[in-house]
Each structure stands twice: as structure tokens, then as C-alpha cells.
Backbone as a chain_set.jsonl record, in Angstrom:
{"seq": "MRITKVLAVSMMASIASSVHAAPQPEALVQQLRAAYPETVMESNGLKVAKPGATLLVQADGVLANPMKSGPYANVFSGGQFQQRGETTSQKMSRFGIAVPQKKQLERPIATGAKVYLVGTEYSPDAIAFTVETCGDCDPKAVDPGYEPYHAKVTFRFVHGALAETDLKHVQQTIEQVFKLPDVPPPPPPPATP", "coords": {"N": [[42.982, -25.025, 20.632], [42.133, -22.601, 21.533], [42.251, -21.054, 19.18], [40.195, -22.168, 17.607], [37.954, -21.421, 19.202], [38.149, -18.458, 18.9], [37.889, -18.347, 16.12], [35.195, -19.42, 15.86], [33.826, -17.621, 17.38], [34.255, -15.236, 15.67], [33.182, -16.139, 13.422], [30.387, -16.307, 14.055], [29.873, -13.652, 14.757], [30.015, -12.515, 12.232], [28.01, -13.834, 10.857], [25.867, -12.762, 12.335], [26.192, -10.106, 11.891], [25.459, -10.054, 9.081], [22.818, -10.944, 9.031], [21.514, -8.593, 10.21], [22.149, -6.807, 8.116], [20.288, -6.87, 6.227], [17.986, -5.064, 5.849], [15.659, -2.913, 4.132], [16.883, -1.073, 1.263], [17.962, 2.109, 2.041], [18.183, 4.162, 0.037], [16.259, 3.473, -2.046], [13.816, 3.335, -0.437], [13.751, 6.162, 0.213], [13.303, 7.181, -2.459], [11.001, 5.956, -3.202], [9.285, 7.16, -1.252], [9.466, 9.867, -2.062], [8.304, 9.647, -4.676], [5.77, 8.63, -4.055], [4.212, 10.277, -2.034], [2.738, 10.314, 1.29], [-0.681, 10.975, 2.047], [-1.978, 12.995, 4.665], [-4.468, 12.748, 6.8], [-7.054, 14.508, 8.723], [-7.814, 14.197, 12.241], [-10.46, 12.916, 12.197], [-10.494, 11.53, 10.049], [-11.726, 12.245, 7.57], [-11.177, 14.541, 6.31], [-8.586, 16.084, 4.403], [-5.502, 16.869, 5.766], [-2.843, 17.291, 5.051], [-1.871, 17.308, 1.726], [-1.211, 14.604, -0.349], [-0.065, 11.769, -2.286], [-2.686, 10.963, -4.733], [-3.945, 8.036, -6.087], [-5.011, 6.064, -8.848], [-6.896, 3.291, -9.237], [-6.087, 0.262, -10.698], [-6.518, -2.401, -10.868], [-8.855, -5.082, -10.827], [-10.386, -6.352, -7.913], [-9.273, -5.327, -5.584], [-10.1, -5.299, -2.245], [-11.9, -3.547, 0.257], [-12.494, -2.104, 3.412], [-14.944, -0.606, 5.707], [-13.984, 2.407, 7.215], [-14.022, 2.283, 10.081], [-13.716, -0.357, 10.572], [-10.948, -0.857, 10.234], [-8.413, -1.468, 7.724], [-8.763, -3.576, 4.915], [-6.97, -6.434, 4.179], [-4.94, -7.047, 1.513], [-3.133, -9.086, -0.639], [-0.594, -8.714, -3.153], [1.152, -10.559, -5.364], [3.337, -11.894, -7.902], [2.003, -10.801, -9.982], [-0.669, -11.001, -9.492], [-3.456, -11.066, -7.29], [-3.178, -12.878, -4.166], [-4.746, -15.899, -3.291], [-7.563, -15.407, -1.36], [-8.596, -15.789, 2.081], [-11.472, -16.355, 4.082], [-13.846, -13.782, 3.917], [-14.446, -10.862, 6.061], [-17.183, -10.702, 6.518], [-18.089, -13.317, 5.735], [-16.83, -14.725, 7.748], [-18.134, -13.72, 10.0], [-20.764, -14.748, 9.485], [-20.179, -17.449, 9.502], [-20.032, -17.637, 12.313], [-22.542, -17.461, 13.195], [-23.538, -14.915, 13.085], [-25.663, -12.681, 11.597], [-25.308, -11.092, 8.604], [-26.602, -8.621, 6.706], [-26.781, -8.326, 3.09], [-26.629, -5.779, 2.191], [-25.181, -4.692, 4.347], [-22.656, -5.716, 4.262], [-19.377, -5.852, 5.12], [-16.92, -5.655, 3.74], [-15.906, -4.355, 0.384], [-15.444, -4.319, -3.09], [-13.136, -2.014, -4.593], [-13.504, -0.031, -7.264], [-12.33, -0.395, -10.546], [-10.307, 2.29, -11.886], [-11.104, 3.984, -9.945], [-10.405, 6.808, -7.682], [-7.934, 6.927, -5.056], [-6.636, 7.83, -1.81], [-3.391, 7.785, -0.872], [-2.505, 6.82, 2.392], [-0.761, 5.472, 4.184], [2.418, 3.867, 4.102], [4.49, 0.919, 4.11], [7.579, -0.726, 4.564], [9.582, -3.378, 4.065], [12.215, -6.039, 3.822], [11.216, -7.79, 1.751], [8.859, -6.704, 0.827], [6.356, -4.094, -0.001], [3.862, -2.003, 1.337], [1.035, -0.49, 0.697], [-1.406, 1.586, 2.129], [-4.566, 2.572, 1.677], [-7.167, 5.138, 1.119], [-10.448, 5.374, 0.077], [-11.96, 8.064, -1.798], [-13.907, 9.216, -2.883], [-14.873, 12.155, -4.726], [-12.386, 13.012, -4.361], [-11.458, 15.785, -3.581], [-9.256, 17.608, -1.857], [-9.897, 19.968, -0.608], [-12.488, 19.906, 0.156], [-15.142, 18.129, 1.889], [-17.358, 15.58, 1.4], [-20.35, 15.151, 2.994], [-21.825, 12.992, 2.913], [-20.469, 10.803, 2.042], [-18.935, 7.726, 2.665], [-15.719, 6.787, 3.479], [-13.495, 4.179, 2.461], [-11.064, 1.648, 3.692], [-8.097, 0.143, 2.37], [-5.444, -2.089, 2.479], [-2.739, -2.831, 0.605], [-0.302, -5.281, 0.036], [2.493, -5.575, -1.608], [4.395, -8.24, -2.625], [7.708, -9.271, -3.101], [10.357, -11.236, -4.681], [12.422, -12.897, -2.642], [15.074, -10.967, -1.341], [15.021, -9.396, -3.794], [14.401, -6.659, -3.621], [16.664, -5.48, -2.554], [18.276, -5.46, -4.568], [17.077, -4.102, -6.81], [15.661, -1.335, -8.683], [13.929, 1.901, -8.502], [12.356, 2.062, -10.861], [11.663, -0.6, -11.581], [10.271, -1.38, -9.273], [8.21, 0.316, -9.429], [6.857, -0.578, -11.709], [5.687, -2.921, -10.957], [4.008, -1.94, -8.771], [2.284, -0.288, -10.229], [0.529, -2.039, -11.477], [-1.405, -2.307, -9.884], [-2.094, 0.204, -8.697], [-1.905, 3.384, -9.954], [-0.188, 6.493, -10.595], [-1.999, 9.37, -11.351], [-2.14, 10.685, -14.613], [-0.494, 13.792, -15.294], [-1.352, 16.759, -16.722], [0.586, 18.546, -18.867], [1.941, 21.936, -18.111], [0.05, 24.728, -19.348], [1.343, 26.609, -22.127], [3.302, 29.613, -21.751], [1.604, 32.813, -22.246], [1.936, 34.535, -25.423], [4.211, 36.947, -26.254], [3.702, 40.121, -27.423]], "CA": [[41.551, -24.97, 21.119], [41.838, -21.079, 21.706], [42.12, -20.665, 17.757], [38.815, -22.663, 17.3], [36.965, -20.469, 19.86], [38.276, -17.262, 18.17], [37.193, -18.438, 14.729], [33.728, -19.582, 16.034], [33.147, -16.219, 17.715], [34.268, -14.334, 14.496], [32.152, -16.557, 12.488], [28.945, -15.927, 14.678], [29.68, -12.239, 14.603], [29.851, -12.279, 10.788], [26.664, -14.213, 10.598], [24.901, -11.8, 12.978], [26.073, -8.662, 11.065], [24.877, -10.067, 7.734], [21.521, -10.939, 9.154], [21.1, -7.378, 10.358], [22.344, -5.934, 7.015], [19.262, -7.016, 5.128], [16.93, -4.054, 5.77], [15.347, -2.342, 2.842], [18.009, -0.144, 1.014], [17.497, 3.397, 2.267], [17.923, 4.923, -1.233], [15.002, 3.034, -2.642], [12.814, 3.861, 0.329], [13.514, 7.495, 0.026], [12.849, 7.262, -3.754], [9.497, 5.591, -3.206], [8.601, 8.201, -0.527], [9.38, 11.006, -2.988], [7.391, 9.338, -5.686], [4.543, 8.292, -3.531], [4.03, 10.915, -0.657], [1.491, 10.046, 1.964], [-1.622, 11.959, 2.364], [-2.254, 13.087, 6.073], [-5.688, 12.94, 7.127], [-7.317, 15.026, 10.063], [-8.242, 12.955, 13.156], [-11.699, 12.348, 12.058], [-10.235, 10.654, 8.847], [-12.686, 12.741, 6.527], [-10.581, 15.805, 5.628], [-7.066, 16.105, 4.219], [-4.773, 17.897, 6.581], [-1.72, 17.692, 4.199], [-2.114, 16.439, 0.533], [0.051, 13.601, -0.85], [-0.298, 11.058, -3.626], [-3.795, 10.282, -5.156], [-3.687, 7.028, -6.961], [-5.979, 5.372, -9.598], [-6.888, 1.753, -9.042], [-5.721, -0.241, -12.106], [-6.885, -3.719, -10.966], [-10.026, -5.642, -10.26], [-10.073, -7.336, -6.833], [-8.829, -4.785, -4.347], [-11.201, -5.059, -1.337], [-11.654, -2.459, 1.181], [-13.479, -2.154, 4.772], [-15.227, 0.756, 6.126], [-12.952, 3.023, 8.169], [-14.145, 2.023, 11.565], [-13.159, -1.684, 10.727], [-9.662, -1.066, 9.75], [-8.161, -1.694, 6.326], [-8.903, -4.919, 4.435], [-5.503, -6.912, 3.752], [-4.796, -7.643, 0.184], [-1.642, -9.259, -0.844], [-0.392, -8.877, -4.573], [2.354, -11.252, -5.743], [3.542, -12.564, -9.069], [1.073, -10.099, -10.986], [-2.15, -11.27, -9.233], [-3.856, -11.042, -5.865], [-3.084, -14.126, -3.804], [-6.016, -16.365, -2.902], [-8.009, -15.022, 0.111], [-9.329, -16.693, 3.05], [-12.834, -15.773, 4.359], [-13.942, -12.226, 4.148], [-14.852, -10.541, 7.409], [-18.608, -10.962, 6.477], [-18.231, -14.712, 5.851], [-16.392, -15.127, 9.199], [-19.222, -13.392, 10.892], [-21.775, -15.593, 9.067], [-19.852, -18.857, 10.216], [-20.209, -17.849, 13.795], [-23.928, -17.171, 13.333], [-23.918, -13.383, 13.129], [-26.205, -12.364, 10.301], [-24.788, -9.879, 7.936], [-27.347, -8.442, 5.541], [-25.836, -8.044, 1.978], [-26.372, -4.215, 2.302], [-24.244, -4.36, 5.425], [-21.36, -6.373, 3.94], [-18.275, -4.969, 5.534], [-15.833, -5.265, 2.628], [-16.36, -4.213, -0.837], [-14.171, -4.021, -3.875], [-12.81, -0.55, -5.046], [-13.831, -0.064, -8.678], [-11.173, 0.041, -11.344], [-10.518, 3.596, -12.164], [-11.492, 4.857, -8.729], [-9.077, 7.427, -7.055], [-7.812, 6.769, -3.628], [-5.531, 8.638, -1.104], [-2.307, 6.868, -0.314], [-2.527, 7.336, 3.677], [0.106, 4.894, 4.865], [3.366, 2.947, 3.467], [5.246, 0.317, 5.027], [8.521, -1.263, 3.861], [10.29, -4.556, 4.58], [13.2, -6.498, 2.846], [10.662, -8.46, 0.579], [7.526, -6.382, 0.565], [6.164, -2.788, 0.393], [2.601, -2.242, 1.53], [0.153, 0.776, 0.539], [-2.659, 1.615, 2.761], [-5.19, 3.657, 0.702], [-8.576, 5.444, 1.518], [-11.326, 5.893, -0.947], [-12.142, 9.478, -1.479], [-15.1, 9.996, -3.738], [-14.221, 13.069, -5.819], [-10.987, 13.346, -3.932], [-11.202, 17.071, -3.458], [-8.762, 17.718, -0.547], [-10.35, 21.321, 0.074], [-13.936, 19.775, 0.665], [-15.679, 17.017, 2.459], [-18.626, 15.198, 1.11], [-20.837, 14.537, 4.276], [-22.757, 11.705, 2.828], [-19.551, 9.88, 1.582], [-18.278, 6.887, 3.737], [-14.523, 6.164, 3.166], [-13.147, 2.683, 2.864], [-9.628, 1.497, 3.527], [-7.571, -1.11, 1.94], [-4.003, -2.361, 2.553], [-2.181, -3.842, -0.574], [1.072, -5.532, 0.357], [3.341, -6.006, -2.766], [5.335, -9.032, -2.233], [8.705, -9.527, -4.044], [11.008, -12.3, -4.456], [13.328, -12.673, -1.38], [16.201, -10.296, -1.808], [14.925, -8.64, -5.011], [14.312, -5.101, -3.387], [17.946, -5.099, -2.422], [19.123, -5.422, -6.021], [16.444, -3.587, -7.977], [15.694, 0.138, -8.698], [12.63, 2.556, -8.348], [11.5, 1.893, -12.077], [11.183, -1.952, -11.503], [9.356, -1.517, -8.289], [7.036, 1.108, -9.924], [6.203, -1.578, -12.745], [4.902, -3.824, -10.042], [2.892, -1.089, -8.115], [1.448, 0.163, -11.313], [-0.367, -3.04, -11.972], [-2.543, -2.098, -9.011], [-2.183, 1.673, -8.455], [-1.058, 4.326, -10.885], [-0.208, 8.003, -10.394], [-2.707, 10.062, -12.521], [-1.376, 11.529, -15.688], [-0.681, 15.227, -14.93], [-1.171, 17.397, -17.889], [1.766, 19.576, -18.877], [1.318, 23.223, -17.771], [-0.014, 25.506, -20.572], [2.468, 27.484, -22.358], [3.033, 31.018, -21.511], [1.107, 33.641, -23.247], [2.745, 34.944, -26.321], [4.447, 38.386, -25.915], [3.677, 41.003, -28.684]], "C": [[41.055, -23.402, 21.158], [41.628, -20.513, 20.136], [40.524, -20.967, 17.392], [37.882, -21.8, 17.933], [36.918, -19.108, 19.205], [37.524, -17.232, 16.835], [35.725, -18.626, 14.993], [33.076, -18.257, 16.431], [33.214, -15.222, 16.575], [33.292, -14.71, 13.597], [30.697, -16.111, 12.958], [28.947, -14.41, 14.39], [29.537, -11.786, 13.119], [28.515, -12.646, 10.446], [25.698, -13.198, 11.136], [24.956, -10.51, 12.229], [25.424, -8.853, 9.793], [23.415, -10.321, 7.92], [20.768, -9.552, 9.479], [21.291, -6.493, 9.148], [21.324, -6.154, 5.967], [18.098, -6.147, 5.091], [16.764, -3.443, 4.331], [16.348, -1.214, 2.539], [17.388, 1.286, 1.155], [17.222, 4.215, 0.973], [16.627, 4.702, -1.903], [13.852, 3.515, -1.913], [12.679, 5.24, 0.059], [12.845, 7.966, -1.515], [11.197, 7.156, -3.82], [8.661, 6.691, -2.312], [8.463, 9.478, -1.228], [8.335, 10.832, -4.088], [5.901, 9.179, -5.274], [4.333, 8.863, -2.092], [2.772, 10.555, -0.053], [0.592, 11.261, 2.201], [-1.894, 11.831, 3.908], [-3.676, 13.514, 6.129], [-6.12, 13.688, 8.576], [-7.687, 13.84, 10.91], [-9.412, 12.3, 12.913], [-11.637, 11.454, 10.842], [-11.078, 11.139, 7.522], [-11.921, 13.799, 5.744], [-9.138, 15.677, 5.436], [-6.391, 17.264, 4.858], [-3.505, 18.398, 5.747], [-1.793, 16.655, 2.888], [-0.879, 15.531, 0.15], [-0.518, 13.065, -2.171], [-1.92, 10.604, -3.632], [-3.564, 9.332, -6.34], [-4.929, 6.544, -7.649], [-5.792, 3.975, -9.667], [-6.935, 1.17, -10.45], [-6.226, -1.728, -12.192], [-8.044, -4.12, -10.32], [-9.573, -6.442, -8.993], [-9.271, -6.748, -5.597], [-10.195, -4.523, -3.416], [-10.855, -4.209, -0.356], [-12.769, -2.651, 2.367], [-13.853, -0.854, 4.883], [-14.154, 1.321, 7.178], [-12.997, 2.62, 9.546], [-13.67, 0.447, 11.723], [-11.806, -1.942, 10.487], [-9.453, -1.523, 8.308], [-8.126, -3.201, 6.08], [-7.427, -5.255, 3.867], [-5.527, -7.645, 2.413], [-3.381, -7.957, 0.023], [-1.458, -9.537, -2.443], [1.02, -9.362, -4.777], [2.393, -11.916, -7.035], [2.539, -11.983, -10.052], [-0.34, -10.536, -10.58], [-2.311, -11.079, -7.687], [-3.893, -12.672, -5.465], [-4.622, -14.511, -3.316], [-6.299, -16.033, -1.307], [-8.675, -16.0, 0.94], [-10.691, -16.2, 3.066], [-12.788, -14.466, 4.378], [-14.431, -12.016, 5.555], [-16.416, -10.942, 7.499], [-18.815, -12.474, 6.53], [-17.826, -15.323, 7.204], [-17.504, -14.917, 10.182], [-20.376, -14.403, 10.784], [-21.601, -16.974, 9.637], [-20.206, -18.857, 11.689], [-21.805, -17.466, 14.118], [-24.439, -15.739, 13.465], [-24.442, -13.077, 11.701], [-25.757, -11.143, 9.769], [-25.535, -9.642, 6.584], [-26.459, -8.096, 4.428], [-25.615, -6.476, 1.881], [-25.398, -3.919, 3.275], [-22.964, -4.9, 5.299], [-20.264, -5.363, 4.145], [-17.328, -4.604, 4.422], [-16.344, -5.295, 1.36], [-15.276, -3.948, -1.835], [-14.196, -2.534, -4.182], [-12.814, -0.794, -6.648], [-12.453, 0.259, -9.4], [-11.279, 1.374, -11.849], [-10.814, 4.643, -11.071], [-10.161, 5.539, -8.21], [-9.192, 7.015, -5.654], [-6.634, 7.62, -3.017], [-4.541, 7.574, -0.578], [-2.015, 7.55, 1.184], [-1.41, 6.543, 4.349], [1.151, 4.002, 3.834], [4.269, 2.351, 4.448], [6.391, -0.422, 4.133], [9.277, -2.371, 4.694], [11.214, -5.108, 3.523], [12.384, -7.125, 1.677], [9.251, -7.94, 0.264], [7.293, -4.713, 0.752], [4.506, -2.87, 0.431], [2.01, -0.806, 1.422], [-1.09, 0.568, 1.326], [-3.382, 2.83, 2.154], [-6.599, 3.938, 1.325], [-9.209, 5.867, 0.33], [-11.828, 7.311, -0.79], [-13.091, 10.064, -2.399], [-14.582, 10.859, -4.87], [-12.961, 13.473, -5.387], [-10.674, 14.831, -4.027], [-10.629, 17.379, -2.048], [-9.267, 18.889, 0.098], [-11.796, 21.063, 0.643], [-14.201, 18.437, 1.111], [-17.122, 16.638, 2.057], [-19.318, 14.488, 2.228], [-21.57, 13.275, 4.018], [-21.777, 10.612, 2.09], [-18.903, 9.07, 2.687], [-16.923, 6.322, 3.055], [-14.3, 4.819, 3.456], [-11.667, 2.608, 2.845], [-9.261, 0.055, 2.945], [-6.061, -1.139, 2.2], [-3.654, -3.318, 1.43], [-0.857, -4.136, -0.284], [1.538, -6.149, -0.975], [4.464, -6.947, -2.285], [6.336, -9.428, -3.346], [9.51, -10.767, -3.651], [12.18, -12.009, -3.419], [14.596, -12.057, -1.982], [16.081, -9.46, -2.959], [14.955, -7.109, -4.653], [15.833, -4.668, -3.104], [18.612, -4.985, -3.646], [18.197, -4.671, -7.082], [16.468, -1.94, -7.696], [14.034, 0.509, -8.711], [11.735, 2.085, -9.755], [10.893, 0.495, -11.981], [10.131, -1.999, -10.393], [7.919, -0.772, -8.748], [6.1, 0.229, -10.942], [5.26, -2.406, -11.921], [3.604, -3.081, -9.41], [1.942, -0.692, -9.136], [0.381, -0.661, -11.818], [-1.541, -2.918, -11.044], [-2.977, -0.719, -8.85], [-1.293, 2.385, -9.31], [-1.243, 5.812, -10.444], [-0.974, 8.584, -11.526], [-1.849, 10.757, -13.373], [-1.657, 13.101, -15.263], [-0.371, 16.003, -16.398], [-0.153, 18.438, -17.841], [1.153, 21.098, -18.638], [1.066, 23.78, -19.176], [1.091, 26.387, -20.758], [2.181, 28.977, -22.029], [2.521, 31.912, -22.539], [2.16, 34.353, -24.184], [2.928, 36.489, -26.165], [4.456, 39.064, -27.415], [5.079, 41.592, -29.036]], "O": [[39.914, -23.022, 20.895], [40.861, -19.569, 19.946], [39.766, -20.098, 16.962], [36.953, -21.391, 17.237], [35.829, -18.593, 18.951], [36.736, -16.353, 16.487], [34.975, -17.942, 14.297], [32.022, -17.843, 15.949], [32.309, -14.394, 16.478], [32.592, -13.884, 13.011], [29.938, -15.571, 12.153], [27.986, -13.952, 13.772], [28.961, -10.73, 12.857], [27.841, -11.864, 9.776], [24.773, -12.807, 10.425], [23.933, -9.882, 11.955], [24.813, -7.89, 9.33], [22.689, -9.941, 7.002], [19.611, -9.361, 9.103], [20.638, -5.45, 9.106], [21.489, -5.643, 4.859], [17.192, -6.45, 4.314], [17.664, -3.499, 3.493], [16.662, -0.445, 3.448], [16.417, 1.614, 0.472], [16.183, 4.862, 0.839], [15.953, 5.654, -2.296], [12.933, 4.059, -2.524], [11.578, 5.635, -0.324], [12.06, 8.902, -1.668], [10.39, 7.953, -4.3], [7.524, 7.037, -2.635], [7.457, 10.165, -1.05], [7.578, 11.754, -4.391], [4.967, 9.523, -5.998], [4.281, 8.128, -1.106], [1.764, 10.473, -0.755], [1.034, 12.37, 2.501], [-2.025, 10.715, 4.411], [-4.051, 14.539, 5.56], [-5.442, 13.385, 9.558], [-7.849, 12.707, 10.456], [-9.532, 11.151, 13.338], [-12.573, 10.697, 10.583], [-11.073, 10.433, 6.514], [-12.088, 13.869, 4.527], [-8.48, 15.15, 6.333], [-6.64, 18.434, 4.567], [-3.147, 19.575, 5.71], [-1.776, 15.43, 3.007], [0.289, 15.838, 0.387], [-1.233, 13.688, -2.956], [-2.386, 9.976, -2.681], [-3.083, 9.719, -7.405], [-5.962, 6.621, -6.983], [-4.75, 3.458, -10.069], [-7.755, 1.572, -11.275], [-6.366, -2.288, -13.279], [-8.324, -3.571, -9.255], [-8.537, -7.106, -9.003], [-8.72, -7.461, -4.759], [-11.118, -3.769, -3.725], [-9.675, -4.048, -0.042], [-13.796, -3.305, 2.186], [-13.247, 0.032, 4.28], [-13.55, 0.539, 7.912], [-11.94, 2.627, 10.179], [-13.296, 0.02, 12.815], [-11.399, -3.103, 10.501], [-10.442, -1.974, 7.73], [-7.578, -3.982, 6.857], [-6.8, -4.439, 3.191], [-6.088, -8.732, 2.273], [-2.503, -7.22, 0.472], [-2.078, -10.456, -2.98], [1.98, -8.68, -4.416], [1.387, -12.571, -7.306], [2.222, -12.717, -10.989], [-1.207, -10.397, -11.444], [-1.332, -10.953, -6.951], [-4.43, -13.543, -6.15], [-5.492, -13.689, -3.029], [-5.578, -16.278, -0.34], [-9.268, -16.964, 0.456], [-11.095, -15.615, 2.061], [-11.786, -13.9, 4.815], [-14.812, -12.995, 6.197], [-16.836, -11.477, 8.525], [-19.656, -12.917, 7.311], [-18.413, -16.287, 7.694], [-17.797, -15.745, 11.045], [-20.909, -14.866, 11.793], [-22.521, -17.615, 10.145], [-20.613, -19.869, 12.259], [-22.169, -17.208, 15.266], [-25.56, -15.445, 13.88], [-23.704, -13.216, 10.726], [-25.819, -10.135, 10.473], [-25.252, -10.247, 5.55], [-25.38, -7.577, 4.714], [-24.536, -5.998, 1.53], [-24.729, -2.899, 3.109], [-22.122, -4.617, 6.152], [-20.178, -4.291, 3.546], [-16.986, -3.444, 4.195], [-17.187, -6.148, 1.086], [-14.245, -3.388, -1.463], [-15.232, -1.888, -4.024], [-12.154, -1.695, -7.165], [-11.616, 1.03, -8.931], [-12.387, 1.684, -12.287], [-10.783, 5.864, -11.231], [-9.058, 4.997, -8.276], [-10.267, 6.783, -5.1], [-5.748, 8.051, -3.755], [-4.918, 6.604, 0.08], [-1.412, 8.62, 1.262], [-1.05, 7.156, 5.355], [0.667, 3.488, 2.825], [4.758, 2.959, 5.4], [6.085, -0.701, 2.974], [9.53, -2.212, 5.888], [11.061, -4.711, 2.368], [12.889, -6.981, 0.564], [8.504, -8.598, -0.459], [7.98, -4.098, 1.567], [3.897, -3.652, -0.299], [2.554, 0.061, 2.105], [-1.754, -0.464, 1.228], [-2.862, 3.946, 2.133], [-7.155, 3.061, 1.986], [-8.639, 6.65, -0.43], [-12.104, 7.712, 0.341], [-13.089, 11.264, -2.67], [-13.956, 10.389, -5.82], [-12.394, 14.332, -6.064], [-9.608, 15.132, -4.562], [-11.411, 17.419, -1.099], [-9.143, 18.951, 1.321], [-12.287, 21.834, 1.467], [-13.45, 17.556, 0.694], [-18.037, 17.391, 2.391], [-18.988, 13.329, 2.48], [-21.894, 12.558, 4.965], [-22.29, 9.614, 1.584], [-18.346, 9.673, 3.605], [-17.009, 5.48, 2.161], [-14.754, 4.268, 4.459], [-11.014, 3.356, 2.118], [-9.969, -0.947, 3.038], [-5.476, -0.061, 2.102], [-4.18, -4.425, 1.318], [-0.111, -3.159, -0.343], [0.991, -7.168, -1.399], [5.388, -6.497, -1.608], [5.912, -9.87, -4.414], [9.412, -11.288, -2.54], [12.785, -10.937, -3.431], [15.124, -12.541, -2.984], [17.05, -8.737, -3.191], [15.546, -6.351, -5.422], [16.184, -3.533, -3.429], [19.636, -4.301, -3.657], [18.61, -4.649, -8.242], [17.084, -1.381, -6.789], [13.118, -0.298, -8.874], [10.544, 1.789, -9.659], [9.703, 0.358, -12.265], [9.118, -2.665, -10.604], [6.794, -1.194, -8.48], [4.872, 0.312, -10.982], [4.085, -2.525, -12.266], [2.45, -3.497, -9.504], [0.746, -0.778, -8.859], [-0.553, -0.201, -12.475], [-2.62, -3.397, -11.391], [-4.181, -0.465, -8.864], [-0.103, 2.095, -9.426], [-2.306, 6.249, -10.002], [-0.606, 8.297, -12.665], [-0.887, 11.389, -12.936], [-2.763, 13.551, -14.967], [0.662, 15.847, -17.048], [-0.036, 19.159, -16.851], [-0.003, 21.371, -18.962], [1.756, 23.386, -20.116], [1.728, 26.879, -19.826], [1.054, 29.473, -22.034], [2.963, 31.806, -23.683], [3.217, 34.731, -23.68], [1.96, 37.226, -25.975], [5.09, 38.617, -28.371], [5.214, 42.318, -30.021]]}, "num_chains": 1, "name": "protein.A"}
């Protein structure tokens, strides 16, 4: 009887430790943070306090909300955006709140548009980027007439895949939606006579 209790306790401890052993591999998280550093915005959300990654939108279908509404939640899985439920404007209309077309809360971010990466979240089966549209994306200047929009894109992976993959494969998924701009090589040094 005593041996059975000892075996049961040790099996439960083993199961508990394996459940807690599933967090995102720290090496991959560090590599992602280095490849995609977050842009830190000033408290008003309009000016860059610390520059980070500026990304180019590569896919149609990324929806964004105005800053005051919080980021629009997009889910990207299996190479496409998952079917969305009602948009915020549709929900408001359903409850009898008229939303003029010009005042529609969410809007798509155009393919080729630049966005700042302002937040990153990691879980065992997903990586989420929160981005902010930035107009001309000049971190030294603020366009007073430009209203930034926010979007959160959650990249869902097959259960357990992130524990077994590397940065290159994760980037292949991310680059279907967001790509780091190509940086031209520095000019060659002047020729010495």
C-alpha cells in the first residue's frame, strides 16, 4: 500500500513538472526580441520615445482600430486570417447605435504600409504583435493631422511547434503578414588616392 502511494505521488509530481515545462523556449524568445525590437512611444502615443522595428504590411486583411479604442484582434493561422466575428461597428449597429460609414471604428491597413511594432506577446503556441500605423514613420517628427490605428495580430502555431522550431521558420510565418524593410547596404568608403 505504501509503495502505491509513493508511486502515485511521484507520478503526480512528474506530471505537474511536465505541465510547467511547456513555456516558450527562452532562446527563441530572445532571438525574436533581437530581430523585432519594440518601439516605445511617449505617453500620448504619438511620438517615438525609443525607436524599434518598423514593419511593412505584406497581407490584405489586417484590421486596426483608432488608438482610443484599443487594438483590433486579428488571428493568423495556417497561412490566412481566421474567420472573424462581427466587427466593432457591426456590433454597435446590432445594438441600435448608428455608426456612419465615415466613423467606422476599424479599418484595414493597406498592403505596403509601414507600422511600428509596439508590443510583443509570447505563449507556447502563439506569438502576437501589436502594431501602430505611423504615416511617414519618421520617429523624429509628429504629423499633427495623422491619427494612428492599432492592430494586434496573433500568429497561431501547431501545438508544441514553437518548442521544436527555430527563428528562421517563425520568421517565415511572420513575414506572410509583416516584413522588416530591406535595408540598403552602406555606401562603400571613399577611395583613397
